Structures are given as C-alpha cells and as structure tokens.
Amino acid sequence: MKSNYIIINGPNLNLLGIREPEIYGKEGFNEYFLSLKKKFPEIYLNYYQSNHEGELIDKLHEIGFRYQGIIINPGAYTHYSYAIADALKAIETPAVEVHISDIDQREEFRKISVTGVNCIHMIKGKGLAGYQEALEFLLKNKP
C-alpha cells in the first residue's frame, strides 16, 4: 500500500511564478508539483494551498493522524501564527518546513519561525528544489 504525503502551502504561494520572480523564481507550483509526483510514483503525493489560516489548521487536523509526512510552507504565517504552530504540535504526522527563499537573509521579521519549532526539519533558500529535499528527508527518516 502506498504511503500518503502532502505539501501544504500558505498565503500568496498560489502566485508562485508571477510573484516576485527574483525571489521566488519563475516556475509555477502546479507545474513543479506534477514533476515531483512523477519522480516519486511509489507514494501518494497530495497538494493543498490556502491563503486562510483556519483552513490550513483544518487541513493539518484532517491529515495529521493518518498521513506519513507533511511538507509545509506556511508563508508569512511562519513568523507569527502560534495557532499553526500549535496545530503542528498537536498532530502525530511529522512535518518538514520549507522556505523557497533564505529567510535568514531577508527582513528581520522573516528570520523567526514560530511554526518551525514544531517541525522535525527546516529547509530554506533552495528554491522549489527544497520541496523535493523535504520529501526525500521524510522518506529517509520514516518512523
């Protein structure tokens, strides 16, 4: 039976490919996601994106006790959403936090991740390739 993994993207990440391409690149996420699915046919890889904090929390609650891994990019919620941080802490499914840009090299407020504390690993500054690295990390470190 195939294992279930999900990528959860937060606010404004639906604009990848057109939003600040000098920071986030020119490739849209849907195209990237399809190529990622082809690279990992041995798993069920799902994708969810929302610009709304409560919807992200609801999705974490929905899958957090039955999926084998979560890759999450909370977007700007990374820096202040204790509610998403609490949801990550409350669930059993391990999560890896991904940031396309290197948050340590950006504005001061972006250098703090309140959500990453409840993830098992964080990847930053590797562009969209960070999602593949996160998936490889989860597959290598299965409980």
PDB file of C-alpha atoms in Angstrom:
ATOM      1  CA  MET A   1       0.000   0.000   0.000  1.00  0.00           C
ATOM      2  CA  LYS A   2       1.304   3.444  -0.917  1.00  0.00           C
ATOM      3  CA  SER A   3       2.029   5.993   1.794  1.00  0.00           C
ATOM      4  CA  ASN A   4       0.366   9.414   1.847  1.00  0.00           C
ATOM      5  CA  TYR A   5       2.384  12.640   1.865  1.00  0.00           C
ATOM      6  CA  ILE A   6       1.165  16.182   1.406  1.00  0.00           C
ATOM      7  CA  ILE A   7       2.589  19.569   0.562  1.00  0.00           C
ATOM      8  CA  ILE A   8       0.740  22.412   2.268  1.00  0.00           C
ATOM      9  CA  ASN A   9       1.419  25.940   1.059  1.00  0.00           C
ATOM     10  CA  GLY A  10       0.210  29.043   2.833  1.00  0.00           C
ATOM     11  CA  PRO A  11      -0.697  32.557   1.755  1.00  0.00           C
ATOM     12  CA  ASN A  12       0.431  34.027  -1.542  1.00  0.00           C
ATOM     13  CA  LEU A  13       2.162  30.831  -2.636  1.00  0.00           C
ATOM     14  CA  ASN A  14      -0.597  30.384  -5.213  1.00  0.00           C
ATOM     15  CA  LEU A  15       1.204  33.241  -7.026  1.00  0.00           C
ATOM     16  CA  LEU A  16       4.483  31.369  -7.489  1.00  0.00           C
ATOM     17  CA  GLY A  17       5.883  32.009 -10.931  1.00  0.00           C
ATOM     18  CA  ILE A  18       4.461  35.526 -11.135  1.00  0.00           C
ATOM     19  CA  ARG A  19       5.034  36.960  -7.657  1.00  0.00           C
ATOM     20  CA  GLU A  20       8.477  38.489  -7.161  1.00  0.00           C
ATOM     21  CA  PRO A  21      10.251  36.083  -9.542  1.00  0.00           C
ATOM     22  CA  GLU A  22      13.632  37.475  -8.471  1.00  0.00           C
ATOM     23  CA  ILE A  23      12.966  35.955  -5.016  1.00  0.00           C
ATOM     24  CA  TYR A  24      10.634  33.031  -5.701  1.00  0.00           C
ATOM     25  CA  GLY A  25      11.543  32.039  -9.276  1.00  0.00           C
ATOM     26  CA  LYS A  26       9.538  31.910 -12.488  1.00  0.00           C
ATOM     27  CA  GLU A  27       8.094  28.405 -12.231  1.00  0.00           C
ATOM     28  CA  GLY A  28       4.506  27.985 -11.088  1.00  0.00           C
ATOM     29  CA  PHE A  29       3.901  25.488  -8.295  1.00  0.00           C
ATOM     30  CA  ASN A  30       1.361  23.347 -10.140  1.00  0.00           C
ATOM     31  CA  GLU A  31       3.875  22.516 -12.877  1.00  0.00           C
ATOM     32  CA  TYR A  32       6.548  21.790 -10.301  1.00  0.00           C
ATOM     33  CA  PHE A  33       4.169  19.603  -8.299  1.00  0.00           C
ATOM     34  CA  LEU A  34       3.343  17.457 -11.343  1.00  0.00           C
ATOM     35  CA  SER A  35       7.041  16.858 -11.991  1.00  0.00           C
ATOM     36  CA  LEU A  36       7.551  15.957  -8.326  1.00  0.00           C
ATOM     37  CA  LYS A  37       4.720  13.415  -8.466  1.00  0.00           C
ATOM     38  CA  LYS A  38       6.385  11.762 -11.468  1.00  0.00           C
ATOM     39  CA  LYS A  39       9.689  11.486  -9.563  1.00  0.00           C
ATOM     40  CA  PHE A  40       8.015   9.688  -6.642  1.00  0.00           C
ATOM     41  CA  PRO A  41       5.481   7.230  -8.118  1.00  0.00           C
ATOM     42  CA  GLU A  42       5.824   4.934  -5.086  1.00  0.00           C
ATOM     43  CA  ILE A  43       3.835   7.328  -2.849  1.00  0.00           C
ATOM     44  CA  TYR A  44       0.592   9.266  -2.963  1.00  0.00           C
ATOM     45  CA  LEU A  45       1.658  12.900  -3.063  1.00  0.00           C
ATOM     46  CA  ASN A  46      -1.063  15.458  -2.435  1.00  0.00           C
ATOM     47  CA  TYR A  47      -1.096  19.242  -2.545  1.00  0.00           C
ATOM     48  CA  TYR A  48      -3.106  21.855  -0.678  1.00  0.00           C
ATOM     49  CA  GLN A  49      -2.829  25.648  -0.699  1.00  0.00           C
ATOM     50  CA  SER A  50      -4.809  28.269   1.186  1.00  0.00           C
ATOM     51  CA  ASN A  51      -4.490  31.941   1.954  1.00  0.00           C
ATOM     52  CA  HIS A  52      -6.507  31.438   5.163  1.00  0.00           C
ATOM     53  CA  GLU A  53      -5.010  30.458   8.496  1.00  0.00           C
ATOM     54  CA  GLY A  54      -8.019  28.492   9.733  1.00  0.00           C
ATOM     55  CA  GLU A  55      -8.177  26.426   6.547  1.00  0.00           C
ATOM     56  CA  LEU A  56      -4.506  25.494   6.947  1.00  0.00           C
ATOM     57  CA  ILE A  57      -5.171  24.427  10.537  1.00  0.00           C
ATOM     58  CA  ASP A  58      -8.236  22.430   9.478  1.00  0.00           C
ATOM     59  CA  LYS A  59      -6.141  20.612   6.846  1.00  0.00           C
ATOM     60  CA  LEU A  60      -3.443  19.792   9.419  1.00  0.00           C
ATOM     61  CA  HIS A  61      -6.111  18.370  11.743  1.00  0.00           C
ATOM     62  CA  GLU A  62      -7.664  16.396   8.889  1.00  0.00           C
ATOM     63  CA  ILE A  63      -4.474  14.639   7.778  1.00  0.00           C
ATOM     64  CA  GLY A  64      -2.284  14.894  10.861  1.00  0.00           C
ATOM     65  CA  PHE A  65      -3.097  11.475  12.279  1.00  0.00           C
ATOM     66  CA  ARG A  66      -3.210   9.415   9.083  1.00  0.00           C
ATOM     67  CA  TYR A  67      -0.595  10.697   6.634  1.00  0.00           C
ATOM     68  CA  GLN A  68       3.035   9.661   6.805  1.00  0.00           C
ATOM     69  CA  GLY A  69       4.539  13.092   6.180  1.00  0.00           C
ATOM     70  CA  ILE A  70       3.790  16.782   5.732  1.00  0.00           C
ATOM     71  CA  ILE A  71       5.824  19.378   3.899  1.00  0.00           C
ATOM     72  CA  ILE A  72       4.620  22.812   4.930  1.00  0.00           C
ATOM     73  CA  ASN A  73       5.453  26.294   3.761  1.00  0.00           C
ATOM     74  CA  PRO A  74       3.278  28.492   5.972  1.00  0.00           C
ATOM     75  CA  GLY A  75       4.271  31.642   4.068  1.00  0.00           C
ATOM     76  CA  ALA A  76       4.054  34.758   6.221  1.00  0.00           C
ATOM     77  CA  TYR A  77       2.231  32.760   8.923  1.00  0.00           C
ATOM     78  CA  THR A  78       5.654  31.245   9.651  1.00  0.00           C
ATOM     79  CA  HIS A  79       6.589  34.331  11.614  1.00  0.00           C
ATOM     80  CA  TYR A  80       3.553  34.847  13.835  1.00  0.00           C
ATOM     81  CA  SER A  81       0.994  32.027  13.700  1.00  0.00           C
ATOM     82  CA  TYR A  82       1.071  30.358  17.059  1.00  0.00           C
ATOM     83  CA  ALA A  83      -2.202  28.711  16.002  1.00  0.00           C
ATOM     84  CA  ILE A  84      -0.475  26.849  13.136  1.00  0.00           C
ATOM     85  CA  ALA A  85       2.458  26.094  15.452  1.00  0.00           C
ATOM     86  CA  ASP A  86       0.025  24.583  17.969  1.00  0.00           C
ATOM     87  CA  ALA A  87      -1.677  22.529  15.233  1.00  0.00           C
ATOM     88  CA  LEU A  88       1.704  21.130  14.143  1.00  0.00           C
ATOM     89  CA  LYS A  89       2.478  20.251  17.756  1.00  0.00           C
ATOM     90  CA  ALA A  90      -0.916  18.598  18.291  1.00  0.00           C
ATOM     91  CA  ILE A  91      -0.723  16.157  15.374  1.00  0.00           C
ATOM     92  CA  GLU A  92       1.297  12.955  15.040  1.00  0.00           C
ATOM     93  CA  THR A  93       2.405  13.208  11.401  1.00  0.00           C
ATOM     94  CA  PRO A  94       5.968  14.529  11.095  1.00  0.00           C
ATOM     95  CA  ALA A  95       6.319  17.817   9.230  1.00  0.00           C
ATOM     96  CA  VAL A  96       9.210  19.499   7.447  1.00  0.00           C
ATOM     97  CA  GLU A  97       9.052  23.265   6.992  1.00  0.00           C
ATOM     98  CA  VAL A  98      10.215  24.616   3.632  1.00  0.00           C
ATOM     99  CA  HIS A  99      11.011  28.173   2.566  1.00  0.00           C
ATOM    100  CA  ILE A 100      11.834  28.929  -1.049  1.00  0.00           C
ATOM    101  CA  SER A 101      13.962  31.920  -0.104  1.00  0.00           C
ATOM    102  CA  ASP A 102      16.553  32.005   2.660  1.00  0.00           C
ATOM    103  CA  ILE A 103      14.561  33.630   5.449  1.00  0.00           C
ATOM    104  CA  ASP A 104      17.781  34.297   7.364  1.00  0.00           C
ATOM    105  CA  GLN A 105      18.905  36.665   4.607  1.00  0.00           C
ATOM    106  CA  ARG A 106      15.686  38.676   4.365  1.00  0.00           C
ATOM    107  CA  GLU A 107      13.890  41.246   6.508  1.00  0.00           C
ATOM    108  CA  GLU A 108      14.303  40.953  10.278  1.00  0.00           C
ATOM    109  CA  PHE A 109      10.742  39.759  10.899  1.00  0.00           C
ATOM    110  CA  ARG A 110      11.230  36.854   8.453  1.00  0.00           C
ATOM    111  CA  LYS A 111      14.190  35.433  10.391  1.00  0.00           C
ATOM    112  CA  ILE A 112      11.945  33.988  13.105  1.00  0.00           C
ATOM    113  CA  SER A 113       9.889  30.839  12.545  1.00  0.00           C
ATOM    114  CA  VAL A 114       7.360  30.153  15.280  1.00  0.00           C
ATOM    115  CA  THR A 115       5.952  27.238  13.260  1.00  0.00           C
ATOM    116  CA  GLY A 116       9.283  25.549  12.539  1.00  0.00           C
ATOM    117  CA  VAL A 117       9.793  24.747  16.220  1.00  0.00           C
ATOM    118  CA  ASN A 118       7.183  22.002  15.852  1.00  0.00           C
ATOM    119  CA  CYS A 119       8.647  20.536  12.666  1.00  0.00           C
ATOM    120  CA  ILE A 120      11.302  17.837  12.536  1.00  0.00           C
ATOM    121  CA  HIS A 121      13.429  19.699   9.987  1.00  0.00           C
ATOM    122  CA  MET A 122      13.589  23.003   8.098  1.00  0.00           C
ATOM    123  CA  ILE A 123      14.856  23.722   4.585  1.00  0.00           C
ATOM    124  CA  LYS A 124      15.345  27.275   3.389  1.00  0.00           C
ATOM    125  CA  GLY A 125      16.804  29.083   0.431  1.00  0.00           C
ATOM    126  CA  LYS A 126      16.843  26.219  -2.064  1.00  0.00           C
ATOM    127  CA  GLY A 127      14.025  27.402  -4.303  1.00  0.00           C
ATOM    128  CA  LEU A 128      11.382  24.888  -5.303  1.00  0.00           C
ATOM    129  CA  ALA A 129      14.023  22.140  -5.031  1.00  0.00           C
ATOM    130  CA  GLY A 130      13.591  22.469  -1.257  1.00  0.00           C
ATOM    131  CA  TYR A 131      10.273  20.623  -1.533  1.00  0.00           C
ATOM    132  CA  GLN A 132      11.967  17.602  -3.113  1.00  0.00           C
ATOM    133  CA  GLU A 133      14.681  17.707  -0.473  1.00  0.00           C
ATOM    134  CA  ALA A 134      11.988  17.764   2.226  1.00  0.00           C
ATOM    135  CA  LEU A 135      10.221  14.774   0.701  1.00  0.00           C
ATOM    136  CA  GLU A 136      13.488  12.852   0.465  1.00  0.00           C
ATOM    137  CA  PHE A 137      14.178  13.703   4.121  1.00  0.00           C
ATOM    138  CA  LEU A 138      10.767  12.400   5.189  1.00  0.00           C
ATOM    139  CA  LEU A 139      11.143   9.195   3.173  1.00  0.00           C
ATOM    140  CA  LYS A 140      14.626   8.582   4.585  1.00  0.00           C
ATOM    141  CA  ASN A 141      13.512   9.249   8.163  1.00  0.00           C
ATOM    142  CA  LYS A 142      10.254   7.302   8.292  1.00  0.00           C
ATOM    143  CA  PRO A 143       9.226   6.426  11.854  1.00  0.00           C
TER     144      PRO A 143
END
